JSON list of C-alpha atoms in Angstrom, two decimals:
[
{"chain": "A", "resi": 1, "resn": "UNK", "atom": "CA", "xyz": [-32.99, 27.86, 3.71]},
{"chain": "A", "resi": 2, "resn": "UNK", "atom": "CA", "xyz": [-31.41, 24.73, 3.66]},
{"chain": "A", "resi": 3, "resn": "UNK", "atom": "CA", "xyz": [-27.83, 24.77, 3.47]},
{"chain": "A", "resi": 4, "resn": "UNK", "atom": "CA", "xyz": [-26.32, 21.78, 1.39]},
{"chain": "A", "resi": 5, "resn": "UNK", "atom": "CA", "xyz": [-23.01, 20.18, 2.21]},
{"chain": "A", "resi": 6, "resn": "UNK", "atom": "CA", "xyz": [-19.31, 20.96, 0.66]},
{"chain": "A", "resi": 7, "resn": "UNK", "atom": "CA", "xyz": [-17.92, 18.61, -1.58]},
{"chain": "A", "resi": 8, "resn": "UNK", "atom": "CA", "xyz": [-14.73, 19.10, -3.43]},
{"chain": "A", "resi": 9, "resn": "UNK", "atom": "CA", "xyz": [-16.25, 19.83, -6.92]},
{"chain": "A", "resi": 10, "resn": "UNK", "atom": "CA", "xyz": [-18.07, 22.93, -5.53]},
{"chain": "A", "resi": 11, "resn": "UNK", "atom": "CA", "xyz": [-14.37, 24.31, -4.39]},
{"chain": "A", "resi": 12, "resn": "UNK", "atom": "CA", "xyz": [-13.06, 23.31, -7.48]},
{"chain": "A", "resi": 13, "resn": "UNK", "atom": "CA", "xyz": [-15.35, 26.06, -9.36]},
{"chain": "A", "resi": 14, "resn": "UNK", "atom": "CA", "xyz": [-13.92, 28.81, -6.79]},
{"chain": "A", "resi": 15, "resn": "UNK", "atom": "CA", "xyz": [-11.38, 30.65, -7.68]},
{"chain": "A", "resi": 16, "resn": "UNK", "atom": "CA", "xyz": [-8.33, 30.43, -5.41]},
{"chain": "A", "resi": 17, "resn": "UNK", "atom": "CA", "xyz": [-8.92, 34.13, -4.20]},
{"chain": "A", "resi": 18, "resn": "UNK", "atom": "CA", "xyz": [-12.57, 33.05, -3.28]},
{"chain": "A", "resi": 19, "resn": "UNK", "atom": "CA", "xyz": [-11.40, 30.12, -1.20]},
{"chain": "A", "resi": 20, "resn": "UNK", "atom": "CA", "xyz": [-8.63, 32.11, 0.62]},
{"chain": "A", "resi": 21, "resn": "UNK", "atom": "CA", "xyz": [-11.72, 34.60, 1.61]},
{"chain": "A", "resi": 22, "resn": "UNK", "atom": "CA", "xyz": [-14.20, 32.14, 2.74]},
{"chain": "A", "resi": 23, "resn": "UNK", "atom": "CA", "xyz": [-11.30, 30.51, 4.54]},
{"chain": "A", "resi": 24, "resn": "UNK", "atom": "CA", "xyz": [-10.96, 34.04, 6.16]},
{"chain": "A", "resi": 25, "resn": "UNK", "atom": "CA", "xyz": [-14.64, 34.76, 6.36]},
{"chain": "A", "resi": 26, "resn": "UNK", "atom": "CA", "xyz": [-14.08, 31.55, 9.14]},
{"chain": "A", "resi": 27, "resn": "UNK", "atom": "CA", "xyz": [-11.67, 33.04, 10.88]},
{"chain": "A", "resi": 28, "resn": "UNK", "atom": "CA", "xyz": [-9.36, 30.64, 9.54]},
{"chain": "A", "resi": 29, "resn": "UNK", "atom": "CA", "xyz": [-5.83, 32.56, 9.18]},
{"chain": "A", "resi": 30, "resn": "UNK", "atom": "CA", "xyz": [-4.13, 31.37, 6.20]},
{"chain": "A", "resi": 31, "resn": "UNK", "atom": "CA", "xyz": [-1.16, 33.09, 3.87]},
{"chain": "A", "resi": 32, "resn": "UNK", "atom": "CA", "xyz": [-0.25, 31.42, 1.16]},
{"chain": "A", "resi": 33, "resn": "UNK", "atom": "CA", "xyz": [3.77, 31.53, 2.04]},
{"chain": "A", "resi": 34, "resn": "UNK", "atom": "CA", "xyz": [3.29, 29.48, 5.10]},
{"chain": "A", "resi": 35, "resn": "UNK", "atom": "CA", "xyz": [1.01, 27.04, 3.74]},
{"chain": "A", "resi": 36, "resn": "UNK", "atom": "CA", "xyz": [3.93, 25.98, 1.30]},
{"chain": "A", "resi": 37, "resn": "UNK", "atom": "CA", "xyz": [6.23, 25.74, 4.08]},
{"chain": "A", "resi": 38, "resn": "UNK", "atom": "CA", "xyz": [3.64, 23.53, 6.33]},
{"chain": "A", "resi": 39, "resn": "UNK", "atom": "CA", "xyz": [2.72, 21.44, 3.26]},
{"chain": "A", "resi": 40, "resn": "UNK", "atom": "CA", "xyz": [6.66, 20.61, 3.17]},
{"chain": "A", "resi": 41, "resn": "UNK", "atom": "CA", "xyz": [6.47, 18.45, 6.14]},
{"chain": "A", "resi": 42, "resn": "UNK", "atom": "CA", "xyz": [2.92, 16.54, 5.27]},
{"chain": "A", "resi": 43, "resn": "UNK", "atom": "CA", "xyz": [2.03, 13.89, 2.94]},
{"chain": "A", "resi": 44, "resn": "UNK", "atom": "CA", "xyz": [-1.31, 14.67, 3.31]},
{"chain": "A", "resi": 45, "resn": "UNK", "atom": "CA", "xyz": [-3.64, 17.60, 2.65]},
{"chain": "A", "resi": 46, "resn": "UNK", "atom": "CA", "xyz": [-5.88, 16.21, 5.27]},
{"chain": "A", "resi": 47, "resn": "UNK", "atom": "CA", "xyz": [-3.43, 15.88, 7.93]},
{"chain": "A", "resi": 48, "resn": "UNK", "atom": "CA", "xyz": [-2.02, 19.06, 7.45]},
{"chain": "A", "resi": 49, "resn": "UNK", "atom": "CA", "xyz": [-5.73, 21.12, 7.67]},
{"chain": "A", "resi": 50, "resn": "UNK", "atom": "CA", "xyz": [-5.59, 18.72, 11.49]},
{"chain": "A", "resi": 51, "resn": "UNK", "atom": "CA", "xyz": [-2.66, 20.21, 12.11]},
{"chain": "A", "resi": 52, "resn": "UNK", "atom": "CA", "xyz": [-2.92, 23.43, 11.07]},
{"chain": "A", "resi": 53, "resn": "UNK", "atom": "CA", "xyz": [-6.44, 24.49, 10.60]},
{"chain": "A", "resi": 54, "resn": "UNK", "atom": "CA", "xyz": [-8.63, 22.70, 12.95]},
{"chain": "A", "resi": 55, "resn": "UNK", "atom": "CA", "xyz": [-6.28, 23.89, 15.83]},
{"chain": "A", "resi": 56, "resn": "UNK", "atom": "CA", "xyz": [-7.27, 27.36, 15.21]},
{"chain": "A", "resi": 57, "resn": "UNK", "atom": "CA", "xyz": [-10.26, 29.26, 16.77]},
{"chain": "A", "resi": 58, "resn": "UNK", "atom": "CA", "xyz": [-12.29, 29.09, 13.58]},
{"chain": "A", "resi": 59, "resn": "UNK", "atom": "CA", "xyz": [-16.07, 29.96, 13.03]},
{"chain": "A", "resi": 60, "resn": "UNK", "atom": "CA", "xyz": [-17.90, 27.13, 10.93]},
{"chain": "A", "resi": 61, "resn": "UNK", "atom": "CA", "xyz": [-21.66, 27.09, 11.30]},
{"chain": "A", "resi": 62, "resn": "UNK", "atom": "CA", "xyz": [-23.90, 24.55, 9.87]},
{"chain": "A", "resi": 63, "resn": "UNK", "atom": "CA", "xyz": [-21.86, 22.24, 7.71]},
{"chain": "A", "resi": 64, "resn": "UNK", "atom": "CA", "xyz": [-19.12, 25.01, 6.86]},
{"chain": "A", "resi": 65, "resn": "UNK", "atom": "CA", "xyz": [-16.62, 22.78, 8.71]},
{"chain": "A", "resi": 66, "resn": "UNK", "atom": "CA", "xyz": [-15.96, 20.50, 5.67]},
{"chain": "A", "resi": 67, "resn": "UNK", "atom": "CA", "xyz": [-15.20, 23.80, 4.06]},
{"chain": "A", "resi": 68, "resn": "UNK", "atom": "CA", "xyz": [-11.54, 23.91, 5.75]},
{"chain": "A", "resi": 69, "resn": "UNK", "atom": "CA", "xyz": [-10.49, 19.96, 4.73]},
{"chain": "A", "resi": 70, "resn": "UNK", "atom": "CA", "xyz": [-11.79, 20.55, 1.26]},
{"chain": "A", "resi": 71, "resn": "UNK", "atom": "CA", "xyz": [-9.87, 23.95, 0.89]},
{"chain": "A", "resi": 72, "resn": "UNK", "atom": "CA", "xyz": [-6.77, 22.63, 1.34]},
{"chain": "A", "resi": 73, "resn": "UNK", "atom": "CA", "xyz": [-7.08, 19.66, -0.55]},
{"chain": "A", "resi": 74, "resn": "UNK", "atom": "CA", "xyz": [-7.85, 22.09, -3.14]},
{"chain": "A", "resi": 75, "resn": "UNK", "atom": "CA", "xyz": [-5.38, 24.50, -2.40]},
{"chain": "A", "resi": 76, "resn": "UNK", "atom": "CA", "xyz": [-2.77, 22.30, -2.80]},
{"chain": "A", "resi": 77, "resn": "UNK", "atom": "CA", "xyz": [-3.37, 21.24, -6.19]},
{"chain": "A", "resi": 78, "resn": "UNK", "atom": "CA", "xyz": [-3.16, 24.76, -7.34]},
{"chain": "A", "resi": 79, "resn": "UNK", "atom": "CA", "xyz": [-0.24, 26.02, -5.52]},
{"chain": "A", "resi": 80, "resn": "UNK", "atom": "CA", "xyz": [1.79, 23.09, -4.78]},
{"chain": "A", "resi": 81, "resn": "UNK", "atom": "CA", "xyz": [0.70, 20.55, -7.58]},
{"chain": "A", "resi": 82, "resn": "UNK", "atom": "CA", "xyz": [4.49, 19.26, -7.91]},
{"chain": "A", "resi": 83, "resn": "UNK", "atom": "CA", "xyz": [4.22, 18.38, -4.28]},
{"chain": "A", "resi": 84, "resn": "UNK", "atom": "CA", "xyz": [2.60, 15.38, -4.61]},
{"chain": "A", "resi": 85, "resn": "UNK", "atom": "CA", "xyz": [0.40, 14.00, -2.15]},
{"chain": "A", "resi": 86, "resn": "UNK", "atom": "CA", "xyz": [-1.88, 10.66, -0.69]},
{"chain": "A", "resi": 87, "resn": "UNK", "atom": "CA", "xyz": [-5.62, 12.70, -1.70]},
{"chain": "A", "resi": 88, "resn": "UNK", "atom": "CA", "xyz": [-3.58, 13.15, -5.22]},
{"chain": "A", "resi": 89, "resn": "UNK", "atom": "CA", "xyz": [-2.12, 9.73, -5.52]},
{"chain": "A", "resi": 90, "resn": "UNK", "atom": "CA", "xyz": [-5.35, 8.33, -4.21]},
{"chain": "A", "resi": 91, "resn": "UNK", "atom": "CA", "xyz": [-7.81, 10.32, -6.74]},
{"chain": "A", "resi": 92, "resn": "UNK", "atom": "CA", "xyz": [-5.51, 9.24, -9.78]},
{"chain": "A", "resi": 93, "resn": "UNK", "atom": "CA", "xyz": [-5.63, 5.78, -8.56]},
{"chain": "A", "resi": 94, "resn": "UNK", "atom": "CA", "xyz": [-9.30, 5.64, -8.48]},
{"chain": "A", "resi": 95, "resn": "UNK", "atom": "CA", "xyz": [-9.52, 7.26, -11.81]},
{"chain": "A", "resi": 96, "resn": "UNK", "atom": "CA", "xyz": [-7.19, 4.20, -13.29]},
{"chain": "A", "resi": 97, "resn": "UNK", "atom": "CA", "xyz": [-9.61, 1.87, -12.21]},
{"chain": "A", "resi": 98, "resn": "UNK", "atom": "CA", "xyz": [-12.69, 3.97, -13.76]},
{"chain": "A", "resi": 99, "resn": "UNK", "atom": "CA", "xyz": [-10.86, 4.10, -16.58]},
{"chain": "A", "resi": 100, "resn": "UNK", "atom": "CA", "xyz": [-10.21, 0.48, -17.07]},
{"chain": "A", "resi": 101, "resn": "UNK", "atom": "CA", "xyz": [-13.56, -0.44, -15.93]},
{"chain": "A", "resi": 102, "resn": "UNK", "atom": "CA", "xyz": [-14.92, 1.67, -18.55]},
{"chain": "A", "resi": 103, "resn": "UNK", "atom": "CA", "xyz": [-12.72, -0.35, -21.07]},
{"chain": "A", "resi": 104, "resn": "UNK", "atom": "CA", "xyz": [-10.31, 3.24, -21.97]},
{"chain": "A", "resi": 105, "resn": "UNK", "atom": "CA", "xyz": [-7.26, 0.74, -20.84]},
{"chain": "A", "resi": 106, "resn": "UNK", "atom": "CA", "xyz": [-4.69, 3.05, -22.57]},
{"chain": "A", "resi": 107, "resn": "UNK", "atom": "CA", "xyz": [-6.26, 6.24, -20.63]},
{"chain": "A", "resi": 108, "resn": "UNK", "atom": "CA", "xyz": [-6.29, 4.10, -17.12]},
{"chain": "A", "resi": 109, "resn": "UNK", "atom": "CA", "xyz": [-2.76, 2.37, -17.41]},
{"chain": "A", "resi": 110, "resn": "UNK", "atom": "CA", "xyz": [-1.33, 6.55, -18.62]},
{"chain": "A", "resi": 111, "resn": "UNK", "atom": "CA", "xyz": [-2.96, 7.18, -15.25]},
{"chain": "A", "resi": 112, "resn": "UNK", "atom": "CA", "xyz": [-1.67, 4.52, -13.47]},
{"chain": "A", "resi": 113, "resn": "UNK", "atom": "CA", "xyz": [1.83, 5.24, -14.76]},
{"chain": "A", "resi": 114, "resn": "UNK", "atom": "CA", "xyz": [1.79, 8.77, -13.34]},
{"chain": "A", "resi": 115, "resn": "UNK", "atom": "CA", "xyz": [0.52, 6.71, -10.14]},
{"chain": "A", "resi": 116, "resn": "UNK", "atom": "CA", "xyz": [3.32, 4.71, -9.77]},
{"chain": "A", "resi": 117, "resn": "UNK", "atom": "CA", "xyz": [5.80, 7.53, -10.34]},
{"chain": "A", "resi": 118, "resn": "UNK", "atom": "CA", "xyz": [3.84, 9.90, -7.43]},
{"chain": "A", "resi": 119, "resn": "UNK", "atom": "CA", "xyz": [4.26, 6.91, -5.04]},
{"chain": "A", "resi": 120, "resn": "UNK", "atom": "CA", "xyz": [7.95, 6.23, -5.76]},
{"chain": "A", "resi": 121, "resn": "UNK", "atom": "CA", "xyz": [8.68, 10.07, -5.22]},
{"chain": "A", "resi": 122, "resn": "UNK", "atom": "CA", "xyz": [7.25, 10.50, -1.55]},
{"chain": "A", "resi": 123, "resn": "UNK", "atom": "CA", "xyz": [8.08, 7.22, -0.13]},
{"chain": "A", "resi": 124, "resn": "UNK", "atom": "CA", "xyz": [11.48, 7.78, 1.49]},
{"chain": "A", "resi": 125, "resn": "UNK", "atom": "CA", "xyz": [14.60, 5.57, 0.11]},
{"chain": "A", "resi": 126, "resn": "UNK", "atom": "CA", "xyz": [15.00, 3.56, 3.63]},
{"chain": "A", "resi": 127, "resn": "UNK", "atom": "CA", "xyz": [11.26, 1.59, 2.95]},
{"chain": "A", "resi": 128, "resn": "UNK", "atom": "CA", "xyz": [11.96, -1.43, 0.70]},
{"chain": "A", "resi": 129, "resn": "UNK", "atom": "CA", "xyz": [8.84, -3.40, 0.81]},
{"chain": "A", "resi": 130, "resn": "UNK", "atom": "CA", "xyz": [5.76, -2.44, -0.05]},
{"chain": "A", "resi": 131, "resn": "UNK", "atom": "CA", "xyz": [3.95, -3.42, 2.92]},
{"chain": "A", "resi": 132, "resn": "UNK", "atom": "CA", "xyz": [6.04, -0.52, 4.65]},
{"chain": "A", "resi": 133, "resn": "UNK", "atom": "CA", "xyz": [5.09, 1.75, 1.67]},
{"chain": "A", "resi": 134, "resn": "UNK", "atom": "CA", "xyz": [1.33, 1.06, 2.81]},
{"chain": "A", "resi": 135, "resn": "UNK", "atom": "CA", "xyz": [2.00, 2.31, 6.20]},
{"chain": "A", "resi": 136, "resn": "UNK", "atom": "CA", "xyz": [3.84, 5.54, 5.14]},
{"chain": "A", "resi": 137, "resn": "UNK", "atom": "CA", "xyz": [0.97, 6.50, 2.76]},
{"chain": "A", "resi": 138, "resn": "UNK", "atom": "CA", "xyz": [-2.25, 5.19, 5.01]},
{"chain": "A", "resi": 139, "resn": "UNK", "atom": "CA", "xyz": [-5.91, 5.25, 4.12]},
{"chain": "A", "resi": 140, "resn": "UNK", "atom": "CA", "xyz": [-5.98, 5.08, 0.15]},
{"chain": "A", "resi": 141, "resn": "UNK", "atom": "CA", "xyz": [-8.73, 3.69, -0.89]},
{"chain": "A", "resi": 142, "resn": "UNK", "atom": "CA", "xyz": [-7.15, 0.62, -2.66]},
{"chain": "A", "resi": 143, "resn": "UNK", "atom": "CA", "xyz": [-3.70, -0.33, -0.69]},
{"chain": "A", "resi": 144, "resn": "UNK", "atom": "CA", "xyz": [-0.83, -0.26, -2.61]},
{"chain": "A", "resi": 145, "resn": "UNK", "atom": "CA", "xyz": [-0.05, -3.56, -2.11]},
{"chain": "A", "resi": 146, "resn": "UNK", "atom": "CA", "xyz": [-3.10, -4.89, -4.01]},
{"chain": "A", "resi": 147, "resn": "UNK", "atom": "CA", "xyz": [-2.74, -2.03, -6.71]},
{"chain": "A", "resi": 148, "resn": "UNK", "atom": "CA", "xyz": [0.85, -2.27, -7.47]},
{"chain": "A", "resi": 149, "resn": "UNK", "atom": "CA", "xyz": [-0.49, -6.21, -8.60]},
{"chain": "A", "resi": 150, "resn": "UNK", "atom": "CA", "xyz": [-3.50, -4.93, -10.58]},
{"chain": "A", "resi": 151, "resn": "UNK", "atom": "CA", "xyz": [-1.58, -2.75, -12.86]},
{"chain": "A", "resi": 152, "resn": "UNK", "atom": "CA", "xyz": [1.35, -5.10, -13.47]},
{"chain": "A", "resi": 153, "resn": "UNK", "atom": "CA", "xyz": [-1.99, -7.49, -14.65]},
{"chain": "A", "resi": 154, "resn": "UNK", "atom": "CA", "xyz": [-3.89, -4.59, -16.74]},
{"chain": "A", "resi": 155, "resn": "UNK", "atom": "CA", "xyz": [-0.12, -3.73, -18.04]},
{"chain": "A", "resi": 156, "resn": "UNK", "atom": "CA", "xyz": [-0.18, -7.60, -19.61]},
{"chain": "A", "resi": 157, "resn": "UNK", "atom": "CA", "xyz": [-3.81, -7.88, -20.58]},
{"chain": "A", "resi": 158, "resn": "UNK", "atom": "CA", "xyz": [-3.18, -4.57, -22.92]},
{"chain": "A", "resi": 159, "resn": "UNK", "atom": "CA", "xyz": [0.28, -5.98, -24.26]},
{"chain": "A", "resi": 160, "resn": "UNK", "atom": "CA", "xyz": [-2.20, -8.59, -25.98]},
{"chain": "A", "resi": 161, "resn": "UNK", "atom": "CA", "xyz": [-3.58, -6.09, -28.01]},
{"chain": "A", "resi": 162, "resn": "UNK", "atom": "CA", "xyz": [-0.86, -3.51, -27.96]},
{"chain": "A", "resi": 163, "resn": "UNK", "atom": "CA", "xyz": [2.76, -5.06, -27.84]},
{"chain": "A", "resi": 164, "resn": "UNK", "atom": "CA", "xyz": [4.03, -1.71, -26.27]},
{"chain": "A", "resi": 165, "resn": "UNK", "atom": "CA", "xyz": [2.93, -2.28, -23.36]},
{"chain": "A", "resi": 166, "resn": "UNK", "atom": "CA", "xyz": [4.63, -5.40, -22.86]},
{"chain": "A", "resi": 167, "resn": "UNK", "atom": "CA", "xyz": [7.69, -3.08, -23.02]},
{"chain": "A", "resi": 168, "resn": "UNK", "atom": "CA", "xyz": [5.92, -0.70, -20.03]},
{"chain": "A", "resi": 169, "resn": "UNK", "atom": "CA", "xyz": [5.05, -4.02, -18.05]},
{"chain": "A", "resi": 170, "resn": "UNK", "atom": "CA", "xyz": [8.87, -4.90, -18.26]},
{"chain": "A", "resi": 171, "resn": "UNK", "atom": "CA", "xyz": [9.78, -1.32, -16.98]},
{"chain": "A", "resi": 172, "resn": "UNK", "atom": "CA", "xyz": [7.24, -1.67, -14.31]},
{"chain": "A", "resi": 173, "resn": "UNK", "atom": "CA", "xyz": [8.10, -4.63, -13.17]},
{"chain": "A", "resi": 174, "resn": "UNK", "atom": "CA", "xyz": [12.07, -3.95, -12.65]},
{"chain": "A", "resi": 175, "resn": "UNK", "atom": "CA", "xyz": [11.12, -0.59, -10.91]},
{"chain": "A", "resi": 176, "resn": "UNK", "atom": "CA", "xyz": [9.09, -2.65, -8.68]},
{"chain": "A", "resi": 177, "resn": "UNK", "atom": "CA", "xyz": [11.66, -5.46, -7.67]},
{"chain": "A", "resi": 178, "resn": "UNK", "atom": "CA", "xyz": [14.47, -2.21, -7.57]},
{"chain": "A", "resi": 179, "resn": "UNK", "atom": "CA", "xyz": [12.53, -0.36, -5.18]},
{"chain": "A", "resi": 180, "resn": "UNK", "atom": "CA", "xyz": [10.75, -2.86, -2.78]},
{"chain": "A", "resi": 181, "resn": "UNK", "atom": "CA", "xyz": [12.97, -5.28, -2.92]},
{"chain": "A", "resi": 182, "resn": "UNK", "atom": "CA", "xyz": [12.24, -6.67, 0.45]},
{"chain": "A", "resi": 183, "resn": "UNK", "atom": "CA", "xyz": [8.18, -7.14, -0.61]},
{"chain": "A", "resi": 184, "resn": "UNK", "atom": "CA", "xyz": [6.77, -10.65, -0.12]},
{"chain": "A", "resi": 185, "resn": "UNK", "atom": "CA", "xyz": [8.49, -13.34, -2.03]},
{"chain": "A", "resi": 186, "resn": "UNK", "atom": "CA", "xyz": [4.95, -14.29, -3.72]},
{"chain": "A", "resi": 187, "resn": "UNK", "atom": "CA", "xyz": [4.86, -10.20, -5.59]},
{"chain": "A", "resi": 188, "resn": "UNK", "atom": "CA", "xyz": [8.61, -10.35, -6.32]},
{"chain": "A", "resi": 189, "resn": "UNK", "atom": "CA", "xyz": [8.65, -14.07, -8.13]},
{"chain": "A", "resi": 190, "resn": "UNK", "atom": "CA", "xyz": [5.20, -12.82, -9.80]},
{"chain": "A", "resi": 191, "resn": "UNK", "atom": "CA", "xyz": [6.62, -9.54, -10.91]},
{"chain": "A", "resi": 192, "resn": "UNK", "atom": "CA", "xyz": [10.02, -11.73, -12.19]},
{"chain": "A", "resi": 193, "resn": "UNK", "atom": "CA", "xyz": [6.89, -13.92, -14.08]},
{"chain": "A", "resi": 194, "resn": "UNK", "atom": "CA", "xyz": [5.47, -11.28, -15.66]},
{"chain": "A", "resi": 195, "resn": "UNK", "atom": "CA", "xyz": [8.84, -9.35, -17.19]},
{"chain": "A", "resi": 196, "resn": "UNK", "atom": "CA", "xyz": [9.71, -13.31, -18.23]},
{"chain": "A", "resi": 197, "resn": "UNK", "atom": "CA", "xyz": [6.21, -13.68, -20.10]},
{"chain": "A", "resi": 198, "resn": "UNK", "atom": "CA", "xyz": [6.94, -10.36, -21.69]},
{"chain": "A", "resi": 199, "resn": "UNK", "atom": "CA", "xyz": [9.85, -11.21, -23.17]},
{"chain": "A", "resi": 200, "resn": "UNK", "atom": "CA", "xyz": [8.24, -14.37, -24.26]},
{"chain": "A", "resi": 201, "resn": "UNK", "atom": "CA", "xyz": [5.72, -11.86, -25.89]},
{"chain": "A", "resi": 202, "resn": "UNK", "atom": "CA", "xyz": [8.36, -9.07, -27.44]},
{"chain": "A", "resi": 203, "resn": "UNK", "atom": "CA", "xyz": [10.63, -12.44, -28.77]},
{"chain": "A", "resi": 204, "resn": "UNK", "atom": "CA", "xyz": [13.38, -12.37, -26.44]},
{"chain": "A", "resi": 205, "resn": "UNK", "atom": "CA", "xyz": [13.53, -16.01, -25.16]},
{"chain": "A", "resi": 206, "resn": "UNK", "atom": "CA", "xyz": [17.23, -15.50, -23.33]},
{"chain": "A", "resi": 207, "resn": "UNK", "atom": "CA", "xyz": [16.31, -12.65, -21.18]},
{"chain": "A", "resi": 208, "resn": "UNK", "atom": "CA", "xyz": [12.59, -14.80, -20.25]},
{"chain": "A", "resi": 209, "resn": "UNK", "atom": "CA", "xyz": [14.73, -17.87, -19.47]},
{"chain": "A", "resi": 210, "resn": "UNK", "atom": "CA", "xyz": [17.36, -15.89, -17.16]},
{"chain": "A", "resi": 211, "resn": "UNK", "atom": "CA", "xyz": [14.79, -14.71, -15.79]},
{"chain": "A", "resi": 212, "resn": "UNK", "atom": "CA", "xyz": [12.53, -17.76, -14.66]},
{"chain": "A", "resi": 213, "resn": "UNK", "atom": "CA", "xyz": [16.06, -19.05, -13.27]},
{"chain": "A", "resi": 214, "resn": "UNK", "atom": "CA", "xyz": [16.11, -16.67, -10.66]},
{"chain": "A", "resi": 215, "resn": "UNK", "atom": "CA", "xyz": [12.84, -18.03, -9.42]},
{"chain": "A", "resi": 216, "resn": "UNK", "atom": "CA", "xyz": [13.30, -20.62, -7.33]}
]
């Protein structure tokens, strides 16, 4: 019999009982109480199953050794979901961009929003550019530093067909320059551009012009 290879939908249709008991099965010693308190020192579900997990004298034959990585991955959404994490930030990144690329702009930019907030609430206070951010939250698919720029673009592309977002864009954009305010001059101006041009767009020529001025 051929055994075929984990992937993270297949744990998704376990129930969180089943996963603690294959986890087990492996000789992999887990209790739900210390896995909170482990979790509260990682960023990553990945880094803490290295930590953790792979230390331990577990039993994983054939291609049961994904199991572990996967599990907690899993395990995390379902016990910890307001802990957010990279695999989270990074799957809800990557379904923003499926999203827009399938046209659903609205359902991408919602998911993009919720994006932007995980980021901003597990990169510490002292990191002020996002350069830095991309160093605290390693190996996303997309860096932050390119995606940050996408959906300040998407954010303006809808506000052509749906003025409200113009308003979101304008939000987005002062977040940005308030919390990485030591990014590259060239994201800052453009992100100072792009609350100016949706001004321009809501009718509110002062606050575009005072704007632009700070641009030098």
């Amino acid at each position: 019999m051929i055994q075929r290879m984990w992937s993270i939908d297949k744990v998704k249709k376990m129930s969180t009982s089943e996963i603690i008991e294959k986890l087990q099965s492996m000789n992999v010693d887990f209790e739900i109480e210390r896995f909170k308190k482990q979790a509260q020192n990682h960023i990553s579900a990945i880094q803490l199953a290295e930590d953790h997990y792979y230390t331990q004298d577990f039993h994983a034959p054939g291609l049961d050794e994904d199991f572990i990585w996967l599990a907690m991955i899993e395990l995390w959404n379902r016990i910890i979901p307001e802990k957010y994490n990279l695999e989270m930030i990074d799957d809800l990144m990557q379904e923003g961009y499926e999203d827009i690329d399938k046209q659903n702009y609205g359902g991408g930019l919602e998911k993009w929003e919720k994006t932007w907030d995980m980021i901003i609430s597990i990169v510490p206070p002292h990191i002020k550019s996002v350069t830095e951010a991309d160093k605290f939250i390693p190996d996303l698919t997309q860096s932050i530093f390119n995606w940050c720029q996408d959906f300040e673009i998407e954010l303006g592309s809808t506000g052509m067909k749906d003025k409200s977002f113009y308003a979101k864009r304008i939000k987005y954009c002062q977040d940005f320059r308030r919390r990485f305010p030591k990014s590259d001059k060239s994201i800052l101006e453009n992100m100072l551009r792009a609350e100016a041009e949706s001004y321009t767009e809501l009718g509110d020529m002062e606050a575009a012009k005072k704007l632009l001025q700070e641009i030098d």
